[in-house]
Short mmCIF file of C-alpha atoms in Angstrom, two decimals:
data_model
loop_
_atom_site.label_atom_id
_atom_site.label_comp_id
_atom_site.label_asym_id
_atom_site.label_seq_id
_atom_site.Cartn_x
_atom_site.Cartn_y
_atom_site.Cartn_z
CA UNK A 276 24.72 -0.86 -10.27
CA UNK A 277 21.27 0.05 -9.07
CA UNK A 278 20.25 -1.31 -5.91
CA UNK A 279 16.64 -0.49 -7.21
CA UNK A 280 14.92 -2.59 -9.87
CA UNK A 281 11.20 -3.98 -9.60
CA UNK A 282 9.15 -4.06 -12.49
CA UNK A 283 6.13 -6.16 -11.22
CA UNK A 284 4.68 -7.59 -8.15
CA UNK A 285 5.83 -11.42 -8.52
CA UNK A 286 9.61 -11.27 -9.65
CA UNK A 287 12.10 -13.15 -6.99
CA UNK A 288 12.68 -10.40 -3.93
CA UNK A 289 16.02 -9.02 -3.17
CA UNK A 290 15.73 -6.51 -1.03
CA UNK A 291 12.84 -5.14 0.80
CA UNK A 292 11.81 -2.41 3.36
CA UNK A 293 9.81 -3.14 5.96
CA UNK A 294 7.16 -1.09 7.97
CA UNK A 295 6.99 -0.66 11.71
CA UNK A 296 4.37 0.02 14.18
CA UNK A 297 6.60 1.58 17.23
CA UNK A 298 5.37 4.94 18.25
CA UNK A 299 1.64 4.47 16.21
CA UNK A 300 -1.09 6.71 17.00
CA UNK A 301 -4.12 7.57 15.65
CA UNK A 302 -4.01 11.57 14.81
CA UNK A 303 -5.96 14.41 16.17
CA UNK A 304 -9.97 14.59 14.70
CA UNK A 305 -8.80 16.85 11.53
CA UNK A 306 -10.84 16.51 8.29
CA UNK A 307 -8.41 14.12 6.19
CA UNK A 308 -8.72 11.74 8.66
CA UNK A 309 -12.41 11.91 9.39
CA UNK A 310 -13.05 11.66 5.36
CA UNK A 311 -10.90 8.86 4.68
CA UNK A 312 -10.12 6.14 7.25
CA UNK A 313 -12.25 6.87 10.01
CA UNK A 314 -15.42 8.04 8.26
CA UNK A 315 -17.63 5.52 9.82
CA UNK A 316 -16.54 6.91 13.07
CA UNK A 317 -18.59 9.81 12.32
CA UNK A 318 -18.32 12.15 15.99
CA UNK A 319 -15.02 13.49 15.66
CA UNK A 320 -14.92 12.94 19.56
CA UNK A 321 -15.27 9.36 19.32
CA UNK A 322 -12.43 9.37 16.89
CA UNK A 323 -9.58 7.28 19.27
CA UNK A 324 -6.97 9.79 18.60
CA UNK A 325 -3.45 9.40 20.35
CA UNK A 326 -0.92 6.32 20.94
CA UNK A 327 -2.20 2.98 19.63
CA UNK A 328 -2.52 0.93 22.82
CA UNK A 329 0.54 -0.45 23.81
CA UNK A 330 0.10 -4.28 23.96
CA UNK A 331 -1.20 -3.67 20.15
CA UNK A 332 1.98 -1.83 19.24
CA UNK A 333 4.76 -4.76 21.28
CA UNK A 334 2.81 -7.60 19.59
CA UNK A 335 2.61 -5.96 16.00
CA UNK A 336 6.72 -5.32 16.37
CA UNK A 337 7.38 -8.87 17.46
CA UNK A 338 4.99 -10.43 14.59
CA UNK A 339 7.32 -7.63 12.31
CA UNK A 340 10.26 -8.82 13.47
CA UNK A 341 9.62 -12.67 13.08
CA UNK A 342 9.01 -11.71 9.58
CA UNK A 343 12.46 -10.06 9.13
CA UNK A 344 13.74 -12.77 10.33
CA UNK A 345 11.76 -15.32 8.00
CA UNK A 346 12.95 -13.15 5.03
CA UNK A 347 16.56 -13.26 6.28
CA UNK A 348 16.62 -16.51 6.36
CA UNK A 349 15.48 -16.42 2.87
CA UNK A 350 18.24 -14.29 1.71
CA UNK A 351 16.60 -11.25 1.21
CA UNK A 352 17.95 -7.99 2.13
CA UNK A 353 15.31 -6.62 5.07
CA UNK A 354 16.01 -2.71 5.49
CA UNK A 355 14.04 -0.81 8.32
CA UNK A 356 12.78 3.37 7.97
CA UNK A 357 14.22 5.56 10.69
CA UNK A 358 12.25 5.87 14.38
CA UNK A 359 9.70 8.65 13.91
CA UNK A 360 9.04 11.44 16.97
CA UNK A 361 5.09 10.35 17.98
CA UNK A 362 4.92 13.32 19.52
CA UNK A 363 6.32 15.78 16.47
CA UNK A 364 3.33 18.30 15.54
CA UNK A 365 2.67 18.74 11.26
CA UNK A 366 1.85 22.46 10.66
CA UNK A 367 0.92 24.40 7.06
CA UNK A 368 -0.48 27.78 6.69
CA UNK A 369 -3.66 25.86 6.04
CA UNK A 370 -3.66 23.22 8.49
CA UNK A 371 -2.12 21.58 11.74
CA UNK A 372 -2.07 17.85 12.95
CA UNK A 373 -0.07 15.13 14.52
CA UNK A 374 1.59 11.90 12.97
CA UNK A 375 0.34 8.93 12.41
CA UNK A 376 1.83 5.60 11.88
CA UNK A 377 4.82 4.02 10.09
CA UNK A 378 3.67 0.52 9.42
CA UNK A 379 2.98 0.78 5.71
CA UNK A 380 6.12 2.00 3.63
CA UNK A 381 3.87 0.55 0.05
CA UNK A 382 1.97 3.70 0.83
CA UNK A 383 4.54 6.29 0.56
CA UNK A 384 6.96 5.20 -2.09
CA UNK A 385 6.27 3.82 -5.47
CA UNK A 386 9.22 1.80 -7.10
CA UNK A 387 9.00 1.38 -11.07
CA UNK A 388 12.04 -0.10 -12.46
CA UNK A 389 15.05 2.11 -10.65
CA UNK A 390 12.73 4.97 -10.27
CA UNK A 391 11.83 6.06 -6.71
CA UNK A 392 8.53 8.21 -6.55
CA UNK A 393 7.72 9.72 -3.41
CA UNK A 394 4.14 10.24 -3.46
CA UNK A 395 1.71 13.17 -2.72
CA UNK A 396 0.02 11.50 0.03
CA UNK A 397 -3.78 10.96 0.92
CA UNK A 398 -3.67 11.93 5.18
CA UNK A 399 -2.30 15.07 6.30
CA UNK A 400 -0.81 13.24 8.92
CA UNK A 401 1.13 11.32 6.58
CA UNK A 402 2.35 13.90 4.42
CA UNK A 403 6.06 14.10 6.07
CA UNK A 404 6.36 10.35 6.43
CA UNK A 405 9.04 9.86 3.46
CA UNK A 406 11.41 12.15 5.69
CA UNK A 407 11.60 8.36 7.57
CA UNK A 408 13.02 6.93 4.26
CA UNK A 409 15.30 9.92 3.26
CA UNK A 410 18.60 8.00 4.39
CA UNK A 411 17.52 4.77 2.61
CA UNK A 412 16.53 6.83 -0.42
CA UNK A 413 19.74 8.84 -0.50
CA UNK A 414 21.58 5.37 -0.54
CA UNK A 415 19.86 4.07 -3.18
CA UNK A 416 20.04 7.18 -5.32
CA UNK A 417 24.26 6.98 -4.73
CA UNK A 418 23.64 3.49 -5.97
CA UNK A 419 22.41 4.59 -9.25
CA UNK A 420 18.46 4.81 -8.98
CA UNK A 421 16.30 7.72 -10.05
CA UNK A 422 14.50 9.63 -7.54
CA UNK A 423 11.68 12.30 -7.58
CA UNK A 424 9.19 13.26 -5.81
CA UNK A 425 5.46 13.92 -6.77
CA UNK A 426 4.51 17.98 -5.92
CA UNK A 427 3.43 18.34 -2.21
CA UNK A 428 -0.10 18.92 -2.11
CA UNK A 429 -1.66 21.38 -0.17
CA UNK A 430 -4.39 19.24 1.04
CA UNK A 431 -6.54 22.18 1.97
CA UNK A 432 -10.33 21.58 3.61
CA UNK A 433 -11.11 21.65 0.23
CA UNK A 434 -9.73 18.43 -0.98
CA UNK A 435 -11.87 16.83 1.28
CA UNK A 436 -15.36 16.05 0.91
CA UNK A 437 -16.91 13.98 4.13
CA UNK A 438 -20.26 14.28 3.13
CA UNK A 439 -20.28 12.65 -0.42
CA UNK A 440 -20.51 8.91 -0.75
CA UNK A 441 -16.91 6.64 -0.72
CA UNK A 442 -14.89 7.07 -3.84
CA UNK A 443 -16.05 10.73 -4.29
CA UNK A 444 -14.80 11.52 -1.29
CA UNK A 445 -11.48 12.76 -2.64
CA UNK A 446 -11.57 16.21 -4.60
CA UNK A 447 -9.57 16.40 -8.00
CA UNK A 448 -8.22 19.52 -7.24
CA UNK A 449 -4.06 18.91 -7.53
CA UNK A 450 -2.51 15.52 -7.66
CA UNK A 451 -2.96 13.31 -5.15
CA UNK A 452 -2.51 9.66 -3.74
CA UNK A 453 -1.04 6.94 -2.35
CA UNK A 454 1.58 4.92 -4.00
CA UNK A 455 -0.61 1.23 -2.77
CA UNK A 456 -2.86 2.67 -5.24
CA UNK A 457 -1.06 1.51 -7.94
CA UNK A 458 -0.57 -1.73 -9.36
CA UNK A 459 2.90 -2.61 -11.19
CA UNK A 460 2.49 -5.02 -13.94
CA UNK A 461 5.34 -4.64 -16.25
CA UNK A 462 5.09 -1.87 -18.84
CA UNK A 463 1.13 -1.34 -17.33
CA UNK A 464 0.76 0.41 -14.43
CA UNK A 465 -3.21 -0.34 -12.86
CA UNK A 466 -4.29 2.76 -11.01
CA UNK A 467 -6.97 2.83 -8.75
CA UNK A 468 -9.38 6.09 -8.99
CA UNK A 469 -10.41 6.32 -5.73
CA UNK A 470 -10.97 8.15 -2.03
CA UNK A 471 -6.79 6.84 -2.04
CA UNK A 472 -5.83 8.38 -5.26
CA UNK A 473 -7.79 11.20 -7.67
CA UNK A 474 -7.82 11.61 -11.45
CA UNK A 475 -4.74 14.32 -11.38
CA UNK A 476 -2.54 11.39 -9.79
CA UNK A 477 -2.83 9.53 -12.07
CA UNK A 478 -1.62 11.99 -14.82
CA UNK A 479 1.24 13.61 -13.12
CA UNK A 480 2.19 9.59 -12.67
CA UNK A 481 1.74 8.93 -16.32
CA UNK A 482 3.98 12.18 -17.06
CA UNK A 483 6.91 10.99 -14.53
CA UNK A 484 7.03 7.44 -16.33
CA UNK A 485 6.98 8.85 -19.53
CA UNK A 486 6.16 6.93 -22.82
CA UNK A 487 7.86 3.45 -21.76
CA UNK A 488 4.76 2.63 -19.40
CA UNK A 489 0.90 2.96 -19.55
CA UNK A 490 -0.95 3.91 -16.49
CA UNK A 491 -4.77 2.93 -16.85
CA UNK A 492 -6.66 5.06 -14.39
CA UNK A 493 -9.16 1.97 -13.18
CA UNK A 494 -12.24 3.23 -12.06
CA UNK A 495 -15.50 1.50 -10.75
CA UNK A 496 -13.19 -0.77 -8.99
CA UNK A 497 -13.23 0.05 -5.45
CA UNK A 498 -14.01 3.35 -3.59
CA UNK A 499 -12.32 3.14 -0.78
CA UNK A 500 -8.29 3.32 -0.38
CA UNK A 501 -5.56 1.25 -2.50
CA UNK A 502 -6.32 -1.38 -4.75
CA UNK A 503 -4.27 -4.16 -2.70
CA UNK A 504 -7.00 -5.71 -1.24
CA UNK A 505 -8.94 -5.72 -4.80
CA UNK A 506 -6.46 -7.16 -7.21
CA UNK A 507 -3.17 -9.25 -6.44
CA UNK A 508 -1.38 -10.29 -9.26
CA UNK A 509 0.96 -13.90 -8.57
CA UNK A 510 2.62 -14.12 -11.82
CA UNK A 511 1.99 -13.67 -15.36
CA UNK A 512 -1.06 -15.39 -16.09
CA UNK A 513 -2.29 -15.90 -12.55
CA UNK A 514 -4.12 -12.92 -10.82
CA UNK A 515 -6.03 -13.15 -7.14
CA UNK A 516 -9.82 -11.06 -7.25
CA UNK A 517 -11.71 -9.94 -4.62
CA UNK A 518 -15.34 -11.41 -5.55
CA UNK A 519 -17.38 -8.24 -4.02
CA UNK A 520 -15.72 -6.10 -5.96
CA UNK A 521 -14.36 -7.12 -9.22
CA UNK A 522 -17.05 -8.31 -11.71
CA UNK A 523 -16.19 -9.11 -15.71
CA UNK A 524 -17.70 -5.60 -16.38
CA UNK A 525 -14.42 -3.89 -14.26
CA UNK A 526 -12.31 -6.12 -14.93
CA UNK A 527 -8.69 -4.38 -16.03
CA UNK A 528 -8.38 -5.73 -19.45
CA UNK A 529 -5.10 -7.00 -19.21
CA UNK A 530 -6.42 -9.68 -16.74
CA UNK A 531 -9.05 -10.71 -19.33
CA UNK A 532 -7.12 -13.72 -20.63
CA UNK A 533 -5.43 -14.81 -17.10
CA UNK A 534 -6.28 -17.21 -14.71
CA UNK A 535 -8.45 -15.89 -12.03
CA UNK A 536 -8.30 -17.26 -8.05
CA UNK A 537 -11.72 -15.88 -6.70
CA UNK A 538 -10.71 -15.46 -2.82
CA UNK A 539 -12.93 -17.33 -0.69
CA UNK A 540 -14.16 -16.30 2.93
CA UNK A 541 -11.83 -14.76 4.48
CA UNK A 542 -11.28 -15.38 8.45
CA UNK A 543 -12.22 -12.17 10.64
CA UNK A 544 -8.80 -11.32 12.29
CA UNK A 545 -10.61 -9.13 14.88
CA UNK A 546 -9.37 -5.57 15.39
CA UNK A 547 -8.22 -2.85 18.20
CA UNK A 548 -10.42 -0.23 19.23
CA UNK A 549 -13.77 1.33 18.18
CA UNK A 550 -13.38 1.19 14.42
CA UNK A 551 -10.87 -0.73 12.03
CA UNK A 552 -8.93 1.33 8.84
CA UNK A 553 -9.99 -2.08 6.83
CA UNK A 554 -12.14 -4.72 6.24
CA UNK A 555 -11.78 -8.09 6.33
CA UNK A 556 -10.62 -8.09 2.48
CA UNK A 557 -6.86 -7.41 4.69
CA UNK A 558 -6.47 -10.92 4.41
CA UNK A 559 -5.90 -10.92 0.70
CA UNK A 560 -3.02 -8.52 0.98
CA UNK A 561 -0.23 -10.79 0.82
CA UNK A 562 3.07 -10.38 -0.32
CA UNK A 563 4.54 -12.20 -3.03
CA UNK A 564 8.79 -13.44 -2.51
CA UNK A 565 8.62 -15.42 -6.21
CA UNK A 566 6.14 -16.51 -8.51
CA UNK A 567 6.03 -20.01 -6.34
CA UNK A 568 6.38 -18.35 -3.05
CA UNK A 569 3.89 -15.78 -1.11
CA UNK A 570 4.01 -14.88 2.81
CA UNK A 571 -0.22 -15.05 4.32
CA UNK A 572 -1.74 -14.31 7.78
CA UNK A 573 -1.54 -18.00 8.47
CA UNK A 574 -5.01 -17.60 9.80
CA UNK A 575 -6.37 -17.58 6.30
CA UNK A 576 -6.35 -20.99 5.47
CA UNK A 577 -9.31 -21.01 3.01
CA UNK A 578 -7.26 -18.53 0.92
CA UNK A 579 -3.69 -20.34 1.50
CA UNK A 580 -5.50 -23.89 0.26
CA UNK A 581 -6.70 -21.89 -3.10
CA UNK A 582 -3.29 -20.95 -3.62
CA UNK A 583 -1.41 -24.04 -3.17
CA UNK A 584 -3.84 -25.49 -5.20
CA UNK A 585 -2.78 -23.84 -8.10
CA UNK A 586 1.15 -24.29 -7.28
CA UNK A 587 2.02 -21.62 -5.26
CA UNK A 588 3.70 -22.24 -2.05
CA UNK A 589 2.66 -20.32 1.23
CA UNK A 590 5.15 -19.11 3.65
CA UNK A 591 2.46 -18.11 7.13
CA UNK A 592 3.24 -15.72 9.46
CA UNK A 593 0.92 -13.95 12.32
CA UNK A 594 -0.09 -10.40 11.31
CA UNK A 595 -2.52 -10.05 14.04
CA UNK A 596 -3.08 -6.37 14.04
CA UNK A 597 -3.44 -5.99 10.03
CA UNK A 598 -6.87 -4.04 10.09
CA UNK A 599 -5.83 -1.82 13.51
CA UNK A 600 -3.03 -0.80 11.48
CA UNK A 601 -4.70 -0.76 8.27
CA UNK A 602 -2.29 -3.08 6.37
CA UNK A 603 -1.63 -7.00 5.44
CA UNK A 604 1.98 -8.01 4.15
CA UNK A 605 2.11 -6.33 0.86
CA UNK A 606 1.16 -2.66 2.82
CA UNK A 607 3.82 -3.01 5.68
CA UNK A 608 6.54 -3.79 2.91
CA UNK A 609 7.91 -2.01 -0.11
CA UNK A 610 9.86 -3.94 -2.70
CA UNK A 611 13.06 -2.35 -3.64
CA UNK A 612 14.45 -4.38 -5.75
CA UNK A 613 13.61 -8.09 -7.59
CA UNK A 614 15.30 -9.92 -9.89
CA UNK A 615 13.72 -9.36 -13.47
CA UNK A 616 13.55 -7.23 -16.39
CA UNK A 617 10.62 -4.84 -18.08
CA UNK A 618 8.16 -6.52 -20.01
CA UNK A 619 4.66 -6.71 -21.38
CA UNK A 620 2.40 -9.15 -20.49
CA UNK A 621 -0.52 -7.92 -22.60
#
């Protein structure tokens, strides 16, 4: 039997892998990074390549680790990537960087049903970070799961445009993007057209799923990376939107008929260094353990209230470095398997 199985974001979690911030840095000034997460940077010498400081790294860890634990406790089945080498140097013909860091595993492998994608990543510096997973991967392939991997881009200059505005910043030139850019919502897969994921990605993901799902390439959402921090569906009928982004006229369809939760205010966690990967939106990017049952930055109390108002319990944990790192609960974990079955919830 498969250990892999998720069909949606809400379904009771088995097992899980979790992200972890030991040997983050920041890469060298090279022009995927400079277009995509540190744009607003702008010098290239300001950019605060090298290891994340220290006390940001041992207190990110411990705050990791108490959630292991807290999921543990819960029964679920926590599984951990491989150390990285910080100091390991990424070289192509075309280009040559340094890594970056292994907090978010939702970025690097999309699960649909017992499918494992490994996906044609966004930041150079990135682009080897499945090699972290290849042990856990090759497990859950003997299992029984499916496994393929999206065509390594080239990610040439060319891909990269710094000088357009966000969301264009992205070339459609081969497929490319991160798997938090998609959305898993039974048989409908939401994918975010953005600086995180191009036109092409979607496609190629459309032609890997074959005729069983529908991606919908969702565009005029959000420009920036991964849609995580946009939309956050709880459980059929019941869907969390970020108010300065989503408006009736981008709406996905499907969400048309469901509840919406509008997230209020959101409380400014603070961040590391000259420049933060997100906004304050992080706080939004919980992770769901049931349809009764999600895991906040217990920090964001406007947002837990709204959500036990409508029946959902709150499990809070510290996250304290979620926009240093660039990633809330849902981007530091990636759901391998949950207990339920396809469906359609149009």
């Amino acid at each position: 039997m498969s250990l892999v199985s998720a069909y949606n974001e809400w379904d009771p979690l088995e097992e899980v892998i979790v992200g972890s911030a030991i040997g983050a840095r920041v890469p060298r000034a090279e022009r995927s990074i400079l277009s995509i997460d540190y744009h607003e940077v702008g010098d290239p010498a300001a950019l605060p390549s090298g290891p994340y400081p220290k006390d940001v790294v041992d207190q990110t860890e411990e705050e990791l680790e108490q959630f292991c634990t807290a999921l543990a406790g819960l029964g679920i089945t926590v599984r951990r990537p491989a150390p990285s080498d910080p100091d390991a140097v990424l070289r192509t013909p075309l280009w040559e960087t340094d890594g970056y860091y292994d907090h978010a595993p939702r970025d690097t492998v999309l699960v649909v049903g017992d499918l494992l994608i490994e996906a044609p990543m966004v930041i150079r510096g990135r682009a080897l970070k499945q090699a972290l997973y290849r042990d856990l991967m090759l497990e859950y392939f003997h299992s029984g799961a499916r496994w393929i991997a999206a065509p390594r881009p080239r990610l040439a200059d060319e891909t990269y445009r710094p000088e357009l505005p966000e969301g264009q910043r992205l070339a459609n030139l081969e497929p490319v993007f991160d798997a938090a850019n998609v959305l898993r919502v039974g048989t409908d897969l939401l994918y975010l057209v953005s600086d995180g994921g191009n036109e092409l990605g979607a496609r190629w993901l459309q032609e890997a799923v074959g005729p069983q799902y529908t991606v919908h390439p969702c565009r005029g959402l959000y420009t920036a990376a991964h849609v995580d921090t946009t939309i956050v569906p709880l459980r059929p009928g019941l869907v969390l939107l970020n108010p300065e982004r989503v408006t009736e006229e981008n709406l996905p369809e499907i969400f048309a008929s469901w509840d919406k939760i509008w997230c209020p205010e959101l409380v400014d966690i603070g961040f590391a260094g000259p420049a933060p990967v997100n906004s304050v939106w992080i706080g939004m990017n919980l992770l769901s353990l049931s349809p009764d049952l999600v895991v906040v930055e217990r920090r964001q109390v406007g947002l837990i209230k709204e959500l036990e108002d409508k029946g959902i319990d709150v499990l809070p944990l510290p996250l304290s470095h979620a926009r240093t790192f660039g990633g809330g609960f849902h981007c530091a974990t990636l759901d391998v398997r949950r207990r339920g079955t396809l469906e359609s919830y149009r």
